[in-house]
GROMACS .gro file of N, CA and C in nm:
model
  450
    1MET      N    1   0.085  -0.115  -0.001
    1MET     CA    2   0.004   0.002   0.000
    1MET      C    3   0.089   0.120   0.000
    2THR      N    4   0.062   0.216  -0.089
    2THR     CA    5   0.140   0.338  -0.098
    2THR      C    6   0.110   0.427   0.015
    3ARG      N    7   0.204   0.525   0.036
    3ARG     CA    8   0.188   0.624   0.140
    3ARG      C    9   0.062   0.709   0.107
    4ALA      N   10   0.037   0.745  -0.019
    4ALA     CA   11  -0.072   0.831  -0.053
    4ALA      C   12  -0.206   0.763  -0.020
    5VAL      N   13  -0.217   0.631  -0.058
    5VAL     CA   14  -0.339   0.562  -0.022
    5VAL      C   15  -0.358   0.543   0.118
    6LEU      N   16  -0.252   0.518   0.197
    6LEU     CA   17  -0.262   0.511   0.347
    6LEU      C   18  -0.308   0.642   0.403
    7SER      N   19  -0.251   0.750   0.344
    7SER     CA   20  -0.286   0.880   0.401
    7SER      C   21  -0.433   0.914   0.375
    8LEU      N   22  -0.487   0.866   0.266
    8LEU     CA   23  -0.631   0.883   0.241
    8LEU      C   24  -0.713   0.809   0.342
    9PHE      N   25  -0.674   0.687   0.381
    9PHE     CA   26  -0.746   0.614   0.482
    9PHE      C   27  -0.744   0.688   0.617
   10VAL      N   28  -0.623   0.737   0.653
   10VAL     CA   29  -0.611   0.811   0.779
   10VAL      C   30  -0.699   0.941   0.771
   11LEU      N   31  -0.688   1.011   0.653
   11LEU     CA   32  -0.762   1.134   0.643
   11LEU      C   33  -0.915   1.102   0.653
   12ALA      N   34  -0.955   0.997   0.587
   12ALA     CA   35  -1.098   0.963   0.589
   12ALA      C   36  -1.148   0.936   0.736
   13ALA      N   37  -1.064   0.879   0.816
   13ALA     CA   38  -1.103   0.850   0.954
   13ALA      C   39  -1.120   0.975   1.038
   14TRP      N   40  -1.045   1.081   1.002
   14TRP     CA   41  -1.045   1.206   1.082
   14TRP      C   42  -1.140   1.315   1.031
   15LEU      N   43  -1.177   1.306   0.905
   15LEU     CA   44  -1.258   1.417   0.854
   15LEU      C   45  -1.401   1.404   0.916
   16PRO      N   46  -1.462   1.522   0.936
   16PRO     CA   47  -1.602   1.519   0.983
   16PRO      C   48  -1.690   1.448   0.888
   17GLN      N   49  -1.804   1.399   0.934
   17GLN     CA   50  -1.895   1.326   0.846
   17GLN      C   51  -1.947   1.413   0.736
   18ALA      N   52  -1.951   1.549   0.747
   18ALA     CA   53  -1.998   1.634   0.643
   18ALA      C   54  -1.915   1.613   0.514
   19ALA      N   55  -1.789   1.585   0.529
   19ALA     CA   56  -1.701   1.572   0.414
   19ALA      C   57  -1.744   1.448   0.334
   20HIS      N   58  -1.801   1.350   0.399
   20HIS     CA   59  -1.838   1.226   0.335
   20HIS      C   60  -1.978   1.230   0.278
   21ALA      N   61  -2.042   1.343   0.300
   21ALA     CA   62  -2.182   1.348   0.252
   21ALA      C   63  -2.197   1.350   0.100
   22ASP      N   64  -2.096   1.385   0.036
   22ASP     CA   65  -2.105   1.395  -0.117
   22ASP      C   66  -2.088   1.257  -0.176
   23ALA      N   67  -2.194   1.200  -0.219
   23ALA     CA   68  -2.196   1.067  -0.276
   23ALA      C   69  -2.111   1.062  -0.399
   24ALA      N   70  -2.105   1.172  -0.479
   24ALA     CA   71  -2.027   1.174  -0.600
   24ALA      C   72  -1.873   1.165  -0.569
   25LEU      N   73  -1.832   1.236  -0.463
   25LEU     CA   74  -1.695   1.220  -0.423
   25LEU      C   75  -1.661   1.078  -0.383
   26ASP      N   76  -1.746   1.024  -0.296
   26ASP     CA   77  -1.724   0.885  -0.248
   26ASP      C   78  -1.717   0.786  -0.363
   27ALA      N   79  -1.809   0.796  -0.458
   27ALA     CA   80  -1.814   0.704  -0.574
   27ALA      C   81  -1.691   0.726  -0.662
   28ALA      N   82  -1.650   0.846  -0.685
   28ALA     CA   83  -1.530   0.874  -0.764
   28ALA      C   84  -1.409   0.821  -0.698
   29LEU      N   85  -1.391   0.845  -0.570
   29LEU     CA   86  -1.278   0.796  -0.500
   29LEU      C   87  -1.270   0.641  -0.501
   30ALA      N   88  -1.381   0.576  -0.493
   30ALA     CA   89  -1.383   0.427  -0.502
   30ALA      C   90  -1.340   0.387  -0.641
   31ARG      N   91  -1.386   0.453  -0.750
   31ARG     CA   92  -1.339   0.417  -0.884
   31ARG      C   93  -1.192   0.441  -0.895
   32TRP      N   94  -1.139   0.548  -0.839
   32TRP     CA   95  -1.000   0.582  -0.852
   32TRP      C   96  -0.915   0.476  -0.778
   33ARG      N   97  -0.958   0.436  -0.659
   33ARG     CA   98  -0.884   0.334  -0.584
   33ARG      C   99  -0.890   0.200  -0.659
   34ALA      N  100  -1.003   0.170  -0.717
   34ALA     CA  101  -1.015   0.042  -0.791
   34ALA      C  102  -0.920   0.038  -0.915
   35ALA      N  103  -0.896   0.155  -0.976
   35ALA     CA  104  -0.812   0.167  -1.093
   35ALA      C  105  -0.664   0.135  -1.053
   36ARG      N  106  -0.630   0.158  -0.932
   36ARG     CA  107  -0.491   0.129  -0.878
   36ARG      C  108  -0.381   0.192  -0.961
   37LEU      N  109  -0.404   0.316  -1.002
   37LEU     CA  110  -0.297   0.387  -1.068
   37LEU      C  111  -0.212   0.462  -0.965
   38VAL      N  112  -0.092   0.416  -0.946
   38VAL     CA  113   0.001   0.484  -0.849
   38VAL      C  114   0.114   0.551  -0.924
   39SER      N  115   0.138   0.519  -1.054
   39SER     CA  116   0.232   0.582  -1.137
   39SER      C  117   0.162   0.630  -1.261
   40TYR      N  118   0.156   0.764  -1.272
   40TYR     CA  119   0.074   0.821  -1.379
   40TYR      C  120   0.121   0.967  -1.402
   41GLU      N  121   0.072   1.023  -1.510
   41GLU     CA  122   0.099   1.159  -1.544
   41GLU      C  123  -0.035   1.229  -1.570
   42TYR      N  124  -0.052   1.350  -1.518
   42TYR     CA  125  -0.181   1.417  -1.551
   42TYR      C  126  -0.144   1.564  -1.581
   43GLY      N  127  -0.234   1.622  -1.662
   43GLY     CA  128  -0.219   1.762  -1.692
   43GLY      C  129  -0.340   1.837  -1.643
   44TYR      N  130  -0.321   1.968  -1.612
   44TYR     CA  131  -0.428   2.055  -1.569
   44TYR      C  132  -0.406   2.193  -1.603
   45HIS      N  133  -0.518   2.270  -1.616
   45HIS     CA  134  -0.508   2.410  -1.628
   45HIS      C  135  -0.561   2.470  -1.498
   46LYS      N  136  -0.497   2.567  -1.450
   46LYS     CA  137  -0.542   2.636  -1.326
   46LYS      C  138  -0.582   2.778  -1.365
   47PHE      N  139  -0.710   2.803  -1.361
   47PHE     CA  140  -0.761   2.935  -1.398
   47PHE      C  141  -0.753   3.033  -1.283
   48CYS      N  142  -0.708   3.156  -1.308
   48CYS     CA  143  -0.700   3.258  -1.208
   48CYS      C  144  -0.701   3.393  -1.273
   49GLU      N  145  -0.697   3.500  -1.199
   49GLU     CA  146  -0.695   3.635  -1.248
   49GLU      C  147  -0.579   3.659  -1.347
   50CYS      N  148  -0.465   3.594  -1.321
   50CYS     CA  149  -0.350   3.618  -1.410
   50CYS      C  150  -0.358   3.534  -1.540
   51HIS      N  151  -0.445   3.433  -1.543
   51HIS     CA  152  -0.466   3.351  -1.661
   51HIS      C  153  -0.613   3.322  -1.678
   52ARG      N  154  -0.694   3.427  -1.702
   52ARG     CA  155  -0.839   3.410  -1.711
   52ARG      C  156  -0.882   3.315  -1.824
   53ASP      N  157  -0.833   3.337  -1.938
   53ASP     CA  158  -0.888   3.259  -2.050
   53ASP      C  159  -0.803   3.145  -2.105
   54SER      N  160  -0.669   3.156  -2.087
   54SER     CA  161  -0.580   3.056  -2.142
   54SER      C  162  -0.460   3.030  -2.051
   55PRO      N  163  -0.482   2.966  -1.941
   55PRO     CA  164  -0.362   2.934  -1.848
   55PRO      C  165  -0.277   2.831  -1.913
   56PRO      N  166  -0.151   2.828  -1.877
   56PRO     CA  167  -0.059   2.723  -1.919
   56PRO      C  168  -0.108   2.591  -1.874
   57GLU      N  169  -0.070   2.481  -1.939
   57GLU     CA  170  -0.099   2.345  -1.887
   57GLU      C  171   0.013   2.311  -1.798
   58THR      N  172  -0.017   2.256  -1.684
   58THR     CA  173   0.082   2.200  -1.594
   58THR      C  174   0.074   2.047  -1.605
   59VAL      N  175   0.187   1.983  -1.620
   59VAL     CA  176   0.189   1.837  -1.631
   59VAL      C  177   0.265   1.783  -1.514
   60VAL      N  178   0.201   1.693  -1.434
   60VAL     CA  179   0.256   1.641  -1.318
   60VAL      C  180   0.283   1.489  -1.336
   61SER      N  181   0.398   1.447  -1.308
   61SER     CA  182   0.429   1.307  -1.312
   61SER      C  183   0.436   1.251  -1.172
   62VAL      N  184   0.373   1.139  -1.149
   62VAL     CA  185   0.362   1.072  -1.018
   62VAL      C  186   0.407   0.931  -1.024
   63ARG      N  187   0.499   0.893  -0.941
   63ARG     CA  188   0.545   0.754  -0.937
   63ARG      C  189   0.532   0.702  -0.791
   64ASP      N  190   0.456   0.593  -0.783
   64ASP     CA  191   0.430   0.529  -0.653
   64ASP      C  192   0.375   0.628  -0.548
   65GLY      N  193   0.285   0.717  -0.603
   65GLY     CA  194   0.212   0.811  -0.516
   65GLY      C  195   0.290   0.934  -0.482
   66THR      N  196   0.410   0.960  -0.543
   66THR     CA  197   0.492   1.074  -0.512
   66THR      C  198   0.512   1.151  -0.643
   67VAL      N  199   0.501   1.289  -0.631
   67VAL     CA  200   0.533   1.374  -0.747
   67VAL      C  201   0.685   1.371  -0.776
   68VAL      N  202   0.715   1.327  -0.898
   68VAL     CA  203   0.860   1.316  -0.937
   68VAL      C  204   0.899   1.413  -1.046
   69ASN      N  205   0.810   1.476  -1.114
   69ASN     CA  206   0.837   1.572  -1.220
   69ASN      C  207   0.722   1.664  -1.239
   70VAL      N  208   0.749   1.791  -1.270
   70VAL     CA  209   0.642   1.890  -1.304
   70VAL      C  210   0.698   1.980  -1.411
   71ARG      N  211   0.616   2.000  -1.508
   71ARG     CA  212   0.655   2.095  -1.617
   71ARG      C  213   0.533   2.168  -1.665
   72HIS      N  214   0.561   2.287  -1.715
   72HIS     CA  215   0.454   2.380  -1.759
   72HIS      C  216   0.460   2.396  -1.913
   73ARG      N  217   0.350   2.393  -1.976
   73ARG     CA  218   0.338   2.416  -2.118
   73ARG      C  219   0.266   2.549  -2.150
   74PRO      N  220   0.344   2.653  -2.172
   74PRO     CA  221   0.277   2.783  -2.197
   74PRO      C  222   0.195   2.781  -2.326
   75VAL      N  223   0.087   2.852  -2.321
   75VAL     CA  224  -0.005   2.858  -2.436
   75VAL      C  225   0.068   2.917  -2.558
   76GLY      N  226   0.058   2.851  -2.672
   76GLY     CA  227   0.119   2.898  -2.792
   76GLY      C  228   0.267   2.868  -2.806
   77SER      N  229   0.321   2.788  -2.714
   77SER     CA  230   0.462   2.755  -2.717
   77SER      C  231   0.480   2.600  -2.732
   78THR      N  232   0.585   2.564  -2.801
   78THR     CA  233   0.614   2.420  -2.821
   78THR      C  234   0.711   2.371  -2.710
   79SER      N  235   0.763   2.465  -2.634
   79SER     CA  236   0.860   2.423  -2.528
   79SER      C  237   0.790   2.407  -2.393
   80GLU      N  238   0.857   2.335  -2.312
   80GLU     CA  239   0.810   2.312  -2.174
   80GLU      C  240   0.904   2.377  -2.074
   81VAL      N  241   0.850   2.428  -1.964
   81VAL     CA  242   0.929   2.486  -1.863
   81VAL      C  243   0.923   2.398  -1.742
   82PRO      N  244   1.036   2.337  -1.699
   82PRO     CA  245   1.036   2.246  -1.579
   82PRO      C  246   1.024   2.332  -1.450
   83ALA      N  247   0.951   2.272  -1.359
   83ALA     CA  248   0.946   2.329  -1.226
   83ALA      C  249   1.068   2.274  -1.144
   84ALA      N  250   1.113   2.361  -1.054
   84ALA     CA  251   1.228   2.317  -0.970
   84ALA      C  252   1.183   2.205  -0.876
   85GLU      N  253   1.268   2.105  -0.861
   85GLU     CA  254   1.239   1.989  -0.777
   85GLU      C  255   1.203   2.031  -0.637
   86LYS      N  256   1.263   2.132  -0.588
   86LYS     CA  257   1.233   2.178  -0.453
   86LYS      C  258   1.090   2.225  -0.442
   87ASN      N  259   1.017   2.253  -0.546
   87ASN     CA  260   0.882   2.302  -0.542
   87ASN      C  261   0.778   2.187  -0.563
   88PHE      N  262   0.824   2.067  -0.590
   88PHE     CA  263   0.730   1.955  -0.618
   88PHE      C  264   0.624   1.938  -0.512
   89GLU      N  265   0.661   1.974  -0.387
   89GLU     CA  266   0.571   1.955  -0.273
   89GLU      C  267   0.439   2.042  -0.291
   90TYR      N  268   0.450   2.143  -0.374
   90TYR     CA  269   0.335   2.237  -0.392
   90TYR      C  270   0.240   2.187  -0.503
   91TYR      N  271   0.270   2.076  -0.563
   91TYR     CA  272   0.179   2.020  -0.666
   91TYR      C  273   0.105   1.895  -0.612
   92TRP      N  274  -0.012   1.877  -0.659
   92TRP     CA  275  -0.100   1.770  -0.611
   92TRP      C  276  -0.072   1.643  -0.688
   93THR      N  277  -0.092   1.532  -0.617
   93THR     CA  278  -0.120   1.403  -0.680
   93THR      C  279  -0.272   1.397  -0.701
   94VAL      N  280  -0.319   1.298  -0.771
   94VAL     CA  281  -0.472   1.284  -0.784
   94VAL      C  282  -0.525   1.256  -0.645
   95ASP      N  283  -0.461   1.180  -0.563
   95ASP     CA  284  -0.507   1.158  -0.429
   95ASP      C  285  -0.514   1.290  -0.349
   96GLY      N  286  -0.417   1.376  -0.376
   96GLY     CA  287  -0.416   1.506  -0.315
   96GLY      C  288  -0.538   1.588  -0.358
   97LEU      N  289  -0.578   1.573  -0.486
   97LEU     CA  290  -0.695   1.647  -0.536
   97LEU      C  291  -0.817   1.604  -0.460
   98PHE      N  292  -0.832   1.473  -0.439
   98PHE     CA  293  -0.945   1.424  -0.363
   98PHE      C  294  -0.945   1.475  -0.216
   99GLU      N  295  -0.825   1.482  -0.153
   99GLU     CA  296  -0.809   1.542  -0.026
   99GLU      C  297  -0.851   1.691  -0.024
  100LEU      N  298  -0.815   1.764  -0.127
  100LEU     CA  299  -0.848   1.902  -0.142
  100LEU      C  300  -0.999   1.921  -0.139
  101VAL      N  301  -1.074   1.839  -0.219
  101VAL     CA  302  -1.215   1.849  -0.225
  101VAL      C  303  -1.279   1.815  -0.094
  102ALA      N  304  -1.234   1.703  -0.029
  102ALA     CA  305  -1.291   1.662   0.095
  102ALA      C  306  -1.270   1.767   0.203
  103ALA      N  307  -1.153   1.824   0.208
  103ALA     CA  308  -1.117   1.932   0.310
  103ALA      C  309  -1.210   2.049   0.290
  104ALA      N  310  -1.233   2.088   0.164
  104ALA     CA  311  -1.314   2.208   0.138
  104ALA      C  312  -1.465   2.178   0.172
  105GLN      N  313  -1.507   2.055   0.146
  105GLN     CA  314  -1.644   2.018   0.190
  105GLN      C  315  -1.655   2.021   0.339
  106ALA      N  316  -1.551   1.979   0.407
  106ALA     CA  317  -1.554   1.976   0.554
  106ALA      C  318  -1.563   2.116   0.611
  107ARG      N  319  -1.509   2.210   0.535
  107ARG     CA  320  -1.513   2.354   0.583
  107ARG      C  321  -1.644   2.420   0.543
  108HIS      N  322  -1.730   2.348   0.463
  108HIS     CA  323  -1.865   2.399   0.423
  108HIS      C  324  -1.847   2.522   0.339
  109VAL      N  325  -1.754   2.518   0.249
  109VAL     CA  326  -1.743   2.626   0.152
  109VAL      C  327  -1.797   2.579   0.018
  110GLU      N  328  -1.811   2.670  -0.080
  110GLU     CA  329  -1.866   2.626  -0.207
  110GLU      C  330  -1.766   2.538  -0.283
  111VAL      N  331  -1.810   2.422  -0.316
  111VAL     CA  332  -1.727   2.322  -0.383
  111VAL      C  333  -1.809   2.267  -0.503
  112ARG      N  334  -1.754   2.272  -0.623
  112ARG     CA  335  -1.812   2.206  -0.739
  112ARG      C  336  -1.709   2.117  -0.795
  113ALA      N  337  -1.735   1.991  -0.814
  113ALA     CA  338  -1.639   1.901  -0.872
  113ALA      C  339  -1.707   1.800  -0.964
  114GLN      N  340  -1.637   1.767  -1.071
  114GLN     CA  341  -1.685   1.666  -1.165
  114GLN      C  342  -1.576   1.558  -1.169
  115TYR      N  343  -1.617   1.435  -1.202
  115TYR     CA  344  -1.526   1.325  -1.202
  115TYR      C  345  -1.534   1.244  -1.326
  116ASP      N  346  -1.424   1.178  -1.364
  116ASP     CA  347  -1.421   1.094  -1.479
  116ASP      C  348  -1.499   0.965  -1.452
  117ALA      N  349  -1.592   0.931  -1.552
  117ALA     CA  350  -1.681   0.823  -1.529
  117ALA      C  351  -1.609   0.691  -1.520
  118ALA      N  352  -1.500   0.670  -1.582
  118ALA     CA  353  -1.430   0.540  -1.583
  118ALA      C  354  -1.335   0.528  -1.469
  119LEU      N  355  -1.238   0.623  -1.456
  119LEU     CA  356  -1.132   0.612  -1.359
  119LEU      C  357  -1.160   0.690  -1.226
  120GLY      N  358  -1.255   0.784  -1.227
  120GLY     CA  359  -1.297   0.851  -1.104
  120GLY      C  360  -1.215   0.973  -1.068
  121TYR      N  361  -1.103   1.002  -1.133
  121TYR     CA  362  -1.027   1.119  -1.097
  121TYR      C  363  -1.108   1.243  -1.122
  122PRO      N  364  -1.077   1.348  -1.049
  122PRO     CA  365  -1.154   1.477  -1.070
  122PRO      C  366  -1.116   1.534  -1.209
  123THR      N  367  -1.217   1.579  -1.286
  123THR     CA  368  -1.188   1.635  -1.409
  123THR      C  369  -1.194   1.793  -1.398
  124SER      N  370  -1.272   1.837  -1.291
  124SER     CA  371  -1.270   1.979  -1.266
  124SER      C  372  -1.304   1.998  -1.120
  125ILE      N  373  -1.239   2.104  -1.065
  125ILE     CA  374  -1.257   2.134  -0.924
  125ILE      C  375  -1.272   2.284  -0.916
  126TYR      N  376  -1.378   2.333  -0.854
  126TYR     CA  377  -1.393   2.476  -0.827
  126TYR      C  378  -1.424   2.492  -0.680
  127ILE      N  379  -1.342   2.575  -0.609
  127ILE     CA  380  -1.366   2.597  -0.467
  127ILE      C  381  -1.363   2.745  -0.444
  128ASP      N  382  -1.466   2.798  -0.377
  128ASP     CA  383  -1.466   2.936  -0.335
  128ASP      C  384  -1.463   2.933  -0.184
  129TYR      N  385  -1.351   2.968  -0.128
  129TYR     CA  386  -1.329   2.963   0.014
  129TYR      C  387  -1.402   3.069   0.094
  130ASP      N  388  -1.426   3.183   0.029
  130ASP     CA  389  -1.496   3.292   0.097
  130ASP      C  390  -1.571   3.376  -0.008
  131LYS      N  391  -1.704   3.366  -0.008
  131LYS     CA  392  -1.788   3.438  -0.104
  131LYS      C  393  -1.768   3.588  -0.100
  132ASN      N  394  -1.717   3.639   0.012
  132ASN     CA  395  -1.699   3.778   0.026
  132ASN      C  396  -1.563   3.831  -0.024
  133LEU      N  397  -1.481   3.742  -0.070
  133LEU     CA  398  -1.346   3.781  -0.118
  133LEU      C  399  -1.337   3.750  -0.267
  134ILE      N  400  -1.256   3.831  -0.335
  134ILE     CA  401  -1.233   3.809  -0.478
  134ILE      C  402  -1.092   3.752  -0.483
  135GLY      N  403  -1.072   3.652  -0.566
  135GLY     CA  404  -0.939   3.599  -0.590
  135GLY      C  405  -0.895   3.486  -0.498
  136ASP      N  406  -0.984   3.438  -0.412
  136ASP     CA  407  -0.950   3.325  -0.324
  136ASP      C  408  -0.993   3.194  -0.386
  137GLU      N  409  -1.062   3.199  -0.500
  137GLU     CA  410  -1.112   3.079  -0.560
  137GLU      C  411  -1.004   2.992  -0.618
  138LEU      N  412  -1.031   2.863  -0.627
  138LEU     CA  413  -0.947   2.765  -0.692
  138LEU      C  414  -1.029   2.704  -0.805
  139ASP      N  415  -0.976   2.713  -0.928
  139ASP     CA  416  -1.047   2.656  -1.047
  139ASP      C  417  -0.941   2.578  -1.124
  140VAL      N  418  -0.957   2.443  -1.116
  140VAL     CA  419  -0.860   2.352  -1.174
  140VAL      C  420  -0.936   2.259  -1.265
  141ARG      N  421  -0.889   2.243  -1.390
  141ARG     CA  422  -0.953   2.154  -1.489
  141ARG      C  423  -0.847   2.057  -1.545
  142LEU      N  424  -0.867   1.930  -1.519
  142LEU     CA  425  -0.771   1.829  -1.566
  142LEU      C  426  -0.787   1.811  -1.718
  143THR      N  427  -0.675   1.794  -1.785
  143THR     CA  428  -0.677   1.770  -1.932
  143THR      C  429  -0.656   1.629  -1.965
  144SER      N  430  -0.588   1.555  -1.882
  144SER     CA  431  -0.561   1.411  -1.909
  144SER      C  432  -0.504   1.340  -1.792
  145VAL      N  433  -0.522   1.208  -1.786
  145VAL     CA  434  -0.453   1.124  -1.691
  145VAL      C  435  -0.407   1.002  -1.772
  146THR      N  436  -0.277   0.978  -1.766
  146THR     CA  437  -0.215   0.866  -1.842
  146THR      C  438  -0.131   0.776  -1.746
  147SER      N  439  -0.149   0.653  -1.757
  147SER     CA  440  -0.073   0.556  -1.672
  147SER      C  441   0.076   0.558  -1.725
  148LEU      N  442   0.165   0.557  -1.631
  148LEU     CA  443   0.307   0.550  -1.659
  148LEU      C  444   0.351   0.404  -1.644
  149SER      N  445   0.419   0.350  -1.745
  149SER     CA  446   0.470   0.210  -1.730
  149SER      C  447   0.591   0.212  -1.632
  150ARG      N  448   0.608   0.105  -1.572
  150ARG     CA  449   0.714   0.089  -1.472
  150ARG      C  450   0.843   0.087  -1.547
   0.00000   0.00000   0.00000
């Protein structure tokens, strides 16, 4: 059992019941666990004020539940910009995305999430942490999830 999966079990035991109220999250997480993808690559766009219409794609490589590579694909460019290894801790695994959604639900903030029908991973996540603030929202849309061969 990987550290990421183990941490999900521990997190699930400690989260308030409100976080588990979302049947869609529970069903998606069950599909993701059943897929048993621990080494994969996924891409996402993170929409924000600085990139309202066309944010760069960020591609995250995960091996055995740990982020091992991150690169950015700027819009209109054929080159990729690697992230510094010291910053990998700031990028999510897919398990981390599930934790992000569950934690936001536990805080009773606005959360909208959609999930892949086959593998269960989140395809889009929108969280508004404070309706009275502008710019605190998180808007992430996954572009792909691909298994990495060993």
